[in-house]
Short mmCIF file of C-alpha atoms in Angstrom, two decimals:
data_model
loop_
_atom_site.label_atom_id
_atom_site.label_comp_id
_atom_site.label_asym_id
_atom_site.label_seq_id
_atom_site.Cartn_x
_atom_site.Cartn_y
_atom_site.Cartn_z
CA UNK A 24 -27.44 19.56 -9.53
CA UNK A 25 -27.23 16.07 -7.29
CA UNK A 26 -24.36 16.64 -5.17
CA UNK A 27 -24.95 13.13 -3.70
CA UNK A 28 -22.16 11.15 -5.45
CA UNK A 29 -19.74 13.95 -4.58
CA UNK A 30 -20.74 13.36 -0.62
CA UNK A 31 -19.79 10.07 -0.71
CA UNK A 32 -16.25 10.59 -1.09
CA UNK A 33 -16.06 13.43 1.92
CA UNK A 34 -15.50 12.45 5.72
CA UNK A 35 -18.59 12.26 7.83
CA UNK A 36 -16.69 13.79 10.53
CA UNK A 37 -13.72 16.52 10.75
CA UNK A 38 -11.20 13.56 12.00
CA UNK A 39 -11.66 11.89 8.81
CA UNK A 40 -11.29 15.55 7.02
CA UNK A 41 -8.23 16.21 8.54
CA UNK A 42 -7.20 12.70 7.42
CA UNK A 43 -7.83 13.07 3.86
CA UNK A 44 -6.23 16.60 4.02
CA UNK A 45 -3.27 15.22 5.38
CA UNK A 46 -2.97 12.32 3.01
CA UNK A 47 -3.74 15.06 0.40
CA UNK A 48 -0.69 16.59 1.80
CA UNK A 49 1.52 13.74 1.77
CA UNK A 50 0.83 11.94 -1.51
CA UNK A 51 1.53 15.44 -3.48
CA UNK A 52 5.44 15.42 -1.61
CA UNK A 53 5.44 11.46 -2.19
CA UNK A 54 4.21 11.82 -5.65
CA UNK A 55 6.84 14.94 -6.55
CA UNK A 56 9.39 12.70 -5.23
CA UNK A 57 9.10 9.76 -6.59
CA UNK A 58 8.42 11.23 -9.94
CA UNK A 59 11.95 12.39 -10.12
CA UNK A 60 14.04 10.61 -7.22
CA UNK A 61 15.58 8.30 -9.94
CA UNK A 62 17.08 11.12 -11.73
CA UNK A 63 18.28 12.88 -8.24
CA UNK A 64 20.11 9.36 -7.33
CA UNK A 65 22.09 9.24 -10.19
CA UNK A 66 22.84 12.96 -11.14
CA UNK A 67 23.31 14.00 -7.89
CA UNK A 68 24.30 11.62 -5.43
CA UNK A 69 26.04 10.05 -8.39
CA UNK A 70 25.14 6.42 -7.90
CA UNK A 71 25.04 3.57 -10.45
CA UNK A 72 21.91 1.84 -11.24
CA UNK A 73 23.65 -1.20 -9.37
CA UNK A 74 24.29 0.95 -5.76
CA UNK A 75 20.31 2.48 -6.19
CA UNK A 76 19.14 -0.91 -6.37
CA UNK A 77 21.14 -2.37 -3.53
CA UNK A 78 20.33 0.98 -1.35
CA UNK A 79 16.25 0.41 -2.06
CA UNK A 80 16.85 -3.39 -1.29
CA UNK A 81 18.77 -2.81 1.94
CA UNK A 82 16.27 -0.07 2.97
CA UNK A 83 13.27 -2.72 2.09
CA UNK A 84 14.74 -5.47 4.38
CA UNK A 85 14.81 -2.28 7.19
CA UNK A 86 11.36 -2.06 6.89
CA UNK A 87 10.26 -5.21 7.24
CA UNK A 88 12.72 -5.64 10.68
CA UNK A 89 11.32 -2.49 12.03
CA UNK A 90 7.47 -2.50 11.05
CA UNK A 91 6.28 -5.06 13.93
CA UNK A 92 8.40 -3.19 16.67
CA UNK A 93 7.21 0.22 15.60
CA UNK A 94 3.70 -1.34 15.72
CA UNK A 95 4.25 -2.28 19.54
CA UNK A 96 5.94 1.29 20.44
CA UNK A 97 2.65 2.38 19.01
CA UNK A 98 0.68 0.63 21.25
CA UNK A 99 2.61 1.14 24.07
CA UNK A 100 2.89 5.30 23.70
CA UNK A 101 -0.25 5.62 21.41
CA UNK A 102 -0.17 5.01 17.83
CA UNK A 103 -0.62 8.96 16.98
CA UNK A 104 1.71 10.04 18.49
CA UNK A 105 4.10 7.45 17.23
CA UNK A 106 2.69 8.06 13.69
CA UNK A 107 3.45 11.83 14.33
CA UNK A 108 6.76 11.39 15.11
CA UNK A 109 7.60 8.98 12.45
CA UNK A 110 5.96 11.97 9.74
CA UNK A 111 9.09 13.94 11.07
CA UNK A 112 11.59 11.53 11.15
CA UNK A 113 11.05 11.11 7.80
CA UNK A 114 11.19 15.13 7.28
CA UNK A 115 14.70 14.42 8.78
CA UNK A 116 15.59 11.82 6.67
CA UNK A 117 14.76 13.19 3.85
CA UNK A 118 16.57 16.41 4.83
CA UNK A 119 19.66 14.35 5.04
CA UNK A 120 19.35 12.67 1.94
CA UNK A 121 19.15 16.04 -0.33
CA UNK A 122 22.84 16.36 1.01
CA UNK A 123 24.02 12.67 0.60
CA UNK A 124 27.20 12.05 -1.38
CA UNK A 125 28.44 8.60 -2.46
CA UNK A 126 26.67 5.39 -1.78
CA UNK A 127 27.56 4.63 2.16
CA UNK A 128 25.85 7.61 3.20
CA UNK A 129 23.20 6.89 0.91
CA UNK A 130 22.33 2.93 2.18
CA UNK A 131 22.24 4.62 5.52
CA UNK A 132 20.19 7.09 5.05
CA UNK A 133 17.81 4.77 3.39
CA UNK A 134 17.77 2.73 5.97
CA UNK A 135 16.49 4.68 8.51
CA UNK A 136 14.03 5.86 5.92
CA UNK A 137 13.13 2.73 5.25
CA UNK A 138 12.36 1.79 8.79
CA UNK A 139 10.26 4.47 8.89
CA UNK A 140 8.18 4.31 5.55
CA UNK A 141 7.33 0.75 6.31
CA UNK A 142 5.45 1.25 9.63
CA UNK A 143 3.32 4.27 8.34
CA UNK A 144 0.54 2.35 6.61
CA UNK A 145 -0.79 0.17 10.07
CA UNK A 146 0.06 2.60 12.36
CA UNK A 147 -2.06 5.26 9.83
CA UNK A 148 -4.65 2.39 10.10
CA UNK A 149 -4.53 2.23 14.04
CA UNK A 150 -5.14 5.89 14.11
CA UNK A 151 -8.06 6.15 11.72
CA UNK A 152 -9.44 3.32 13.94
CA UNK A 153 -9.25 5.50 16.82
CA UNK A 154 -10.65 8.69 14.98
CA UNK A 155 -13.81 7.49 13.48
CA UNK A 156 -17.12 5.75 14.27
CA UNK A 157 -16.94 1.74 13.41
CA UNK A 158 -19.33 2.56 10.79
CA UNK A 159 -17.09 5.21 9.02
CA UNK A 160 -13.86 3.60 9.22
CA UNK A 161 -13.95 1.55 5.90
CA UNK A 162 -15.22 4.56 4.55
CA UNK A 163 -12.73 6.71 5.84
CA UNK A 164 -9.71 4.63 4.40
CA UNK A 165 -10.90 4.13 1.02
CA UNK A 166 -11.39 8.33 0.52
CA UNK A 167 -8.13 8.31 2.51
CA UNK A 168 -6.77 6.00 -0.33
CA UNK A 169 -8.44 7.77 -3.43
CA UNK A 170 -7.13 11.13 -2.02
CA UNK A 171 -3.44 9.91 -1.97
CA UNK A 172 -4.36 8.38 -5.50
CA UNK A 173 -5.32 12.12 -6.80
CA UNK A 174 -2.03 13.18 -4.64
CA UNK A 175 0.48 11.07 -6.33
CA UNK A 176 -0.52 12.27 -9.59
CA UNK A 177 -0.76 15.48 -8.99
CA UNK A 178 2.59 15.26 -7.44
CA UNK A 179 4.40 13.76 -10.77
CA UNK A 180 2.94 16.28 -12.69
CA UNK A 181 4.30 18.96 -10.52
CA UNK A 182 7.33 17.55 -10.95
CA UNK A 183 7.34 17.47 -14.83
CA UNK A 184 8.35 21.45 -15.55
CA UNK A 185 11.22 20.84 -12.36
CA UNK A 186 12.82 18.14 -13.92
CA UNK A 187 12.86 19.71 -17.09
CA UNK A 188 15.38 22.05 -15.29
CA UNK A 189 17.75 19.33 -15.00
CA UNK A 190 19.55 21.21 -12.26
CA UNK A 191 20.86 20.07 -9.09
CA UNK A 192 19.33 22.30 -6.87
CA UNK A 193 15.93 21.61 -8.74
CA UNK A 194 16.45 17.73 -7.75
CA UNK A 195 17.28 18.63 -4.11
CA UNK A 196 14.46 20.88 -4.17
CA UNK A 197 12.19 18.11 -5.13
CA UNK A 198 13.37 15.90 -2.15
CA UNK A 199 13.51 19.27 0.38
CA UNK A 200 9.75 19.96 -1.08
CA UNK A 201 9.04 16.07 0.07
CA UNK A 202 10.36 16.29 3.70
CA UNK A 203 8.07 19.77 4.16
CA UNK A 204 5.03 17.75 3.41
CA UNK A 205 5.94 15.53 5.94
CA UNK A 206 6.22 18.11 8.80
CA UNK A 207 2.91 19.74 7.54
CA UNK A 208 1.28 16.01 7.83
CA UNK A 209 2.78 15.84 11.32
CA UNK A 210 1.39 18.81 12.32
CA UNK A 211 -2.29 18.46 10.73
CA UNK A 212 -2.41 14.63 12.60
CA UNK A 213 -1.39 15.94 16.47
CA UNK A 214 -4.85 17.90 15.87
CA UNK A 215 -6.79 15.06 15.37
CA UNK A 216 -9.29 14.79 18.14
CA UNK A 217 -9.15 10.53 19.58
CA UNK A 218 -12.55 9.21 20.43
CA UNK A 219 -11.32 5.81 21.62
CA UNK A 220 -7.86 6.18 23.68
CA UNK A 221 -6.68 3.04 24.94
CA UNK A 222 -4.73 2.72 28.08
CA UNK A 223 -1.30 1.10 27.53
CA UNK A 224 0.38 -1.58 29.40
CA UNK A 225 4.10 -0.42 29.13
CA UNK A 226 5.68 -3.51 31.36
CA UNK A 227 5.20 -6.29 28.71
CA UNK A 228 6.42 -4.30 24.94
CA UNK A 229 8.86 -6.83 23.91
CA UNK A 230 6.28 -9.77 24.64
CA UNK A 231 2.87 -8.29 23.30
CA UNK A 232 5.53 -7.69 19.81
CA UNK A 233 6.45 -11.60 19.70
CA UNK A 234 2.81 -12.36 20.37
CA UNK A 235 1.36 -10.54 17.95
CA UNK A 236 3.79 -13.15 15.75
CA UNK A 237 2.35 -16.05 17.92
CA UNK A 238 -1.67 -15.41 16.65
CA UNK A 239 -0.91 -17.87 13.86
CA UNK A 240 -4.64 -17.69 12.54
CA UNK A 241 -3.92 -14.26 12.03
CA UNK A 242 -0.97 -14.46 10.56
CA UNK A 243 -2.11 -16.42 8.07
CA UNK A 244 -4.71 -14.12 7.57
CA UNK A 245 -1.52 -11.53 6.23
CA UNK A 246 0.30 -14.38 4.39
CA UNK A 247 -2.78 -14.76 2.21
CA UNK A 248 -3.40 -11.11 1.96
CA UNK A 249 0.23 -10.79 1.04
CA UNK A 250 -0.81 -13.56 -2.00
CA UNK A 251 -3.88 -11.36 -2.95
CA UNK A 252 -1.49 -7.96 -2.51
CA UNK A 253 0.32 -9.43 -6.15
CA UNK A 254 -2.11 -6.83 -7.37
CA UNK A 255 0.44 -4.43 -7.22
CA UNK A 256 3.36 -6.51 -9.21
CA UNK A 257 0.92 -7.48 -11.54
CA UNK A 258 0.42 -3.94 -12.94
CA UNK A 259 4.05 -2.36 -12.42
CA UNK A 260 5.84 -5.32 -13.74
CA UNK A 261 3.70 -8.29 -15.01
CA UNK A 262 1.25 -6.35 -17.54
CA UNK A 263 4.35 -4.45 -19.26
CA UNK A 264 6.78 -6.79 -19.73
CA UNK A 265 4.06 -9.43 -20.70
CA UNK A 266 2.83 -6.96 -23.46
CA UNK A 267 6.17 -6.17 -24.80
CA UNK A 268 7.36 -9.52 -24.70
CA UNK A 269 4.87 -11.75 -25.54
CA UNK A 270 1.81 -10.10 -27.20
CA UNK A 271 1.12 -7.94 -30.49
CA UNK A 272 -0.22 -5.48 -28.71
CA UNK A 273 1.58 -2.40 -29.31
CA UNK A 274 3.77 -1.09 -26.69
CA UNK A 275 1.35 2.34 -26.02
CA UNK A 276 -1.21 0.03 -24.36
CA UNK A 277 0.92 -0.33 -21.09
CA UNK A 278 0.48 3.31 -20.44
CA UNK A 279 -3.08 3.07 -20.99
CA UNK A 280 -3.40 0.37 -18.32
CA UNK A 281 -1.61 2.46 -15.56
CA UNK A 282 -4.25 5.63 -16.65
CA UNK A 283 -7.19 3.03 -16.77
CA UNK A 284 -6.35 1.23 -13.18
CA UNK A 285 -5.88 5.22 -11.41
CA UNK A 286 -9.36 6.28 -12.79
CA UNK A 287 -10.50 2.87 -11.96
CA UNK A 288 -9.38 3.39 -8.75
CA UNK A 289 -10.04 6.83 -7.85
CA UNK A 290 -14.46 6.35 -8.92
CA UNK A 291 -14.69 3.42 -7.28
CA UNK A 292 -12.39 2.91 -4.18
CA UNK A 293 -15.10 4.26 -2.34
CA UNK A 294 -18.02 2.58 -3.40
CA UNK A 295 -16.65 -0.62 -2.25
CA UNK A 296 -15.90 -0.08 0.45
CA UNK A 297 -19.75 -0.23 1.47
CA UNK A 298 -19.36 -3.95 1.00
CA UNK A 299 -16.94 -4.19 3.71
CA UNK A 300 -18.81 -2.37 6.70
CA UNK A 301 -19.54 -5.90 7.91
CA UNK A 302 -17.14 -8.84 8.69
CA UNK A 303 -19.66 -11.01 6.33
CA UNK A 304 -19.07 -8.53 3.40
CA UNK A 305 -15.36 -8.45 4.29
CA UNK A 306 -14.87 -12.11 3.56
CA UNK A 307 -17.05 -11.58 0.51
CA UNK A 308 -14.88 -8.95 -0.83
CA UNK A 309 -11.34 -11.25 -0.44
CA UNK A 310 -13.18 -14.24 -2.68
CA UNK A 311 -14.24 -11.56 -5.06
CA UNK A 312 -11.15 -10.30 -4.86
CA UNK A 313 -9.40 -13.73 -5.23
CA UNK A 314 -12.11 -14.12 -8.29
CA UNK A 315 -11.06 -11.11 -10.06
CA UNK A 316 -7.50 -11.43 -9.96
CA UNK A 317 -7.69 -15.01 -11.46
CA UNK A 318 -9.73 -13.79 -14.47
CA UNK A 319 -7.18 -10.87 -14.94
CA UNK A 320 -4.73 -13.88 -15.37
CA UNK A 321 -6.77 -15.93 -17.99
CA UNK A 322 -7.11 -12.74 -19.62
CA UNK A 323 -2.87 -12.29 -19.66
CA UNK A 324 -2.83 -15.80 -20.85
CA UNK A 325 -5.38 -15.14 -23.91
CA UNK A 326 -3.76 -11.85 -25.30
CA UNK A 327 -0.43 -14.14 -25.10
CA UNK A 328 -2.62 -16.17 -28.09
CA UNK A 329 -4.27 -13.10 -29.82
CA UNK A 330 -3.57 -10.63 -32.85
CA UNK A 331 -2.49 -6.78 -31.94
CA UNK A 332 -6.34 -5.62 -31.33
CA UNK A 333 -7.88 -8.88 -29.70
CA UNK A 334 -4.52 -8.54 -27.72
CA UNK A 335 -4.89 -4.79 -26.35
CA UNK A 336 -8.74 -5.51 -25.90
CA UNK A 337 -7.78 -8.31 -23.33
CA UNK A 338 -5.14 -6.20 -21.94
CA UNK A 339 -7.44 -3.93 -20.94
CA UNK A 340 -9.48 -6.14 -19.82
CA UNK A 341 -7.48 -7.42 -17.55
CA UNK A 342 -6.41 -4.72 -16.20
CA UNK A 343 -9.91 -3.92 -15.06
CA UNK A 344 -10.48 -7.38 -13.47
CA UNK A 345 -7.26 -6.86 -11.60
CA UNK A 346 -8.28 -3.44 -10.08
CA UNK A 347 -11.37 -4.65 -9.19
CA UNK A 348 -9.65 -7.34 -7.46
CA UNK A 349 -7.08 -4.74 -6.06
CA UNK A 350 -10.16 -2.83 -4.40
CA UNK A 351 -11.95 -5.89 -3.16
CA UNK A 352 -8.85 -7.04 -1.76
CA UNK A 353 -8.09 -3.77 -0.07
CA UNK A 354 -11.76 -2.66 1.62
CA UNK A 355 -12.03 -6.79 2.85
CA UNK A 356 -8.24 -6.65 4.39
CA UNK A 357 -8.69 -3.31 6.17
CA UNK A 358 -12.16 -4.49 7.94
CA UNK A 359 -10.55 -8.19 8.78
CA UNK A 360 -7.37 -6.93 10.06
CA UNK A 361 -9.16 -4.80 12.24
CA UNK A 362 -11.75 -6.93 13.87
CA UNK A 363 -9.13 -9.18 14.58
CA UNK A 364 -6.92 -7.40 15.94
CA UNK A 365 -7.28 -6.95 19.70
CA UNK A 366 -8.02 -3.05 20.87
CA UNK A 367 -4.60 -2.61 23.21
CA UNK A 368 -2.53 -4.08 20.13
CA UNK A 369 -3.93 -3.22 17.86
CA UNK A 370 -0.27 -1.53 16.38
CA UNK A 371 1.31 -4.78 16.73
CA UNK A 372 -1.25 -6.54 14.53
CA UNK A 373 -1.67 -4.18 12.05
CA UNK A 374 2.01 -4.27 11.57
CA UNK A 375 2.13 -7.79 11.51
CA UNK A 376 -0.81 -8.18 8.73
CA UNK A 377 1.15 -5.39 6.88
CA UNK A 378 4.20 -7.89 6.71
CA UNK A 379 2.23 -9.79 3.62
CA UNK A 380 1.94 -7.43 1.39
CA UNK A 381 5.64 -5.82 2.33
CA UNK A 382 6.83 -9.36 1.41
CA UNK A 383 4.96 -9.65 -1.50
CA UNK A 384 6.88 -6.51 -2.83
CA UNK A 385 9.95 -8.65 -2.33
CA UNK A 386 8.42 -12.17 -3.52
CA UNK A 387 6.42 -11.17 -6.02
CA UNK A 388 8.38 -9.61 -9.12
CA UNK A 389 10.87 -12.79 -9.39
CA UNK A 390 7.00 -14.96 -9.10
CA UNK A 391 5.76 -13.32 -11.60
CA UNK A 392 9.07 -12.59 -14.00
CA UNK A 393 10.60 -15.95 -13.61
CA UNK A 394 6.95 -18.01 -12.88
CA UNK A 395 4.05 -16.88 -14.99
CA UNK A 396 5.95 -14.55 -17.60
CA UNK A 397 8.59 -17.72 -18.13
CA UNK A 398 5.76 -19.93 -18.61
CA UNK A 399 3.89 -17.99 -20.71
CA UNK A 400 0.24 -18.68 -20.71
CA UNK A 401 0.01 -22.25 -18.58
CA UNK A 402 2.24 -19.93 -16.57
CA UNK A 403 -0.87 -16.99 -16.48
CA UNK A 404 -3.38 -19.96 -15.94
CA UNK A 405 -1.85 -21.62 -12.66
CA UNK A 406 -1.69 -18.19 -11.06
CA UNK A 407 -5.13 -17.67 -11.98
CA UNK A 408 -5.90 -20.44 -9.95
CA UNK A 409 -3.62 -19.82 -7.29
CA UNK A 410 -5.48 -16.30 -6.79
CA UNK A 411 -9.11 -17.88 -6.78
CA UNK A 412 -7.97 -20.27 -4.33
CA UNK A 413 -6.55 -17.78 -2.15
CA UNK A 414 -9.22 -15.65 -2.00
CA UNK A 415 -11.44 -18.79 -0.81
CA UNK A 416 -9.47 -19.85 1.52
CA UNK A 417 -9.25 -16.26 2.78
CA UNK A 418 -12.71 -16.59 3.34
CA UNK A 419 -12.59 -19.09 5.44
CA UNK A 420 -9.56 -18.62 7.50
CA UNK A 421 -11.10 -15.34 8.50
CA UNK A 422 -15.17 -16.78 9.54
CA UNK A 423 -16.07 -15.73 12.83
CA UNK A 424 -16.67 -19.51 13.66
CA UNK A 425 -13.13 -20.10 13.22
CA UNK A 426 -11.84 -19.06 16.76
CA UNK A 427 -13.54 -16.25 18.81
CA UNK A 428 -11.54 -12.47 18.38
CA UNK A 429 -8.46 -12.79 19.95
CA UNK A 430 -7.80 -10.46 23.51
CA UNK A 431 -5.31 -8.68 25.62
CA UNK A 432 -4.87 -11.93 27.98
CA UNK A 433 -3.88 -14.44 24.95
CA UNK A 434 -3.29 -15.01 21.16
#
């Protein structure tokens, strides 16, 4: 039997094992949780739908205060060890919030969670980059990614015979099970052998965090990622309540998408990410990207105009122009935000990029509720274009013969 396809989505190298393992780990706990955390807020911290929202809003706004500082503690004490750290501080957290009662305790518990969650993604991307060969790294995010994609779901479906339980103690155990997977993922990253170790400069923290704020071709780099990132809003909000509302489509199809955009994502995360192992390809994959998402938008637009099975055909349709623009957009971002990114803060910049997409969490529902949804199709159409047009003008922003790579001595 050809065991070649199944190579493809293993590590080269034990670093980027011990990576996916880890992510493995921590998608399972994240998966369990979030599966049932809903349930656990209002059972048995006994909040209101009102006080969860506020808490998760609160804790949002956290994260986006605290992800560019973490970045620069990262750099200046060495982004694995930071990212170790923040894996049990998180164990802690969610430790404490098992045992929450009433919503005070609750906001500040997600707060500091909050902080913490928010910084994990660049500072995970810092340490990959310090773990793996240049050519790997692409590689080594996108298994990285499909691994926590198989983890989440294997996660909520753990969760399905605990939560038929409907028992207190079952919720907390849910959220206990969660912190453990954090300490395990602590543990499994302070093995990972560095093969790049860069020497800090401790004097200048506070500065090298503004700068990284002051590298405005970069930052608009991660405002225009943050535009392409509407991926995500897209399929949790825009496809459902755009079928329900406004199509004939019958209400089973939004289910469908979600199963359709996982698969989607889990075959082919990693076979894209070949087209990203050079800053060439990267641009190539955010117009793509930009390309994609607009067509999933035309095709929103038509199954607003369509009867029940023209109407689920374009729905699904859609949805697999928008994860193809979803994976474009996320093996071009990880290779661009990298390159230009300079190598002693590196932290700081990947924290900064990850500010577009953080903000597009926050941005994008009311865009997409109150914008294209409101509009209805014309609605659909101008985002289409707004998404093509992003993606090209990603392209450019980020050619080399823009500005030469940033360094250490300016931004």
């Amino acid at each position: 039997m050809n065991t070649a396809w199944v190579k493809q989505y293993v590590p080269a190298h034990a670093a980027g094992r011990t990576f996916a393992f880890t992510a493995l780990v921590d998608s399972v706990g994240t998966g369990l949780y979030l599966a049932g955390s809903a349930i656990f807020f209002v059972r048995t911290i006994g909040l209101t739908s009102a006080q969860v929202g506020v808490g998760l809003a609160v804790a949002g706004c956290a994260g986006l205060l605290a992800t560019v500082p973490l970045g620069a503690v990262g750099d200046r004490y060495g982004a694995r060890r930071t990212l170790v750290l923040l894996q049990l501080w998180r164990a802690v957290c969610f430790t404490a919030l098992a045992f929450v009662n009433g919503p005070v305790a609750f906001v500040a518990v997600s707060v500091m969670l909050g902080a913490a969650e928010a910084a994990v993604p660049p500072l995970t991307q810092a340490v990959v980059a310090s773990t793996t060969q240049d050519g790997d790294r692409v590689r080594t995010l996108a298994i990285v990614r499909t691994v926590r994609n198989v983890g989440f779901s294997l996660g909520a479906l753990s969760a399905v015979p605990l939560l038929a339980t409907d028992s207190v103690w079952t919720y907390r155990a849910i959220v206990l099970g969660d912190a453990v997977t954090f300490v395990l993922a602590a543990g499994m990253l302070a093995r990972i052998r560095l093969i790049r170790r860069i020497e800090p400069e401790r004097a200048t923290s506070v500065l090298r965090t503004v700068r990284g704020f002051r590298d405005w071709r970069y930052l608009r780099l991660a405002g225009l990622n943050g535009v392409l990132s509407l991926h995500m809003t897209i399929l949790s909000v825009g496809i459902p309540l755009w079928t329900i509302q406004s199509t004939e489509a019958p209400a089973g199809a939004v289910p469908v998408t979600v199963i359709v955009n996982t698969v989607l994502a889990v075959v082919l995360q990693v076979p894209f990410s070949r087209l990203a192992e050079t800053l060439d390809g990267s641009r190539r994959a955010l117009r793509l990207a930009g390309l994609a998402l607009g067509g999933c938008c035309v095709a929103l637009a038509a199954a607003g105009r369509a009867g029940p099975w023209t109407a689920t055909a374009l729905l699904l349709g859609a949805t697999v122009l928008m994860t193809l623009g979803e994976l474009w957009q996320a093996v071009g971002s990880w290779e661009l935000s990298y390159r230009y990114a300079p190598e002693d803060l590196r932290g700081t910049y990947l924290s900064v990029f990850s500010l577009g997409p953080a903000l597009q969490e926050i941005c994008g529902p009311l865009l997409i509720t109150a914008g294209a949804i409101k509009a209805g199709p014309y609605g659909w159409g101008v985002l289409g274009v707004v998404l093509c047009l992003t993606g090209a003008v990603s392209a450019r922003v980020s050619a080399p013969k823009a500005r030469p790579l940033p360094t250490s001595g300016g931004a």
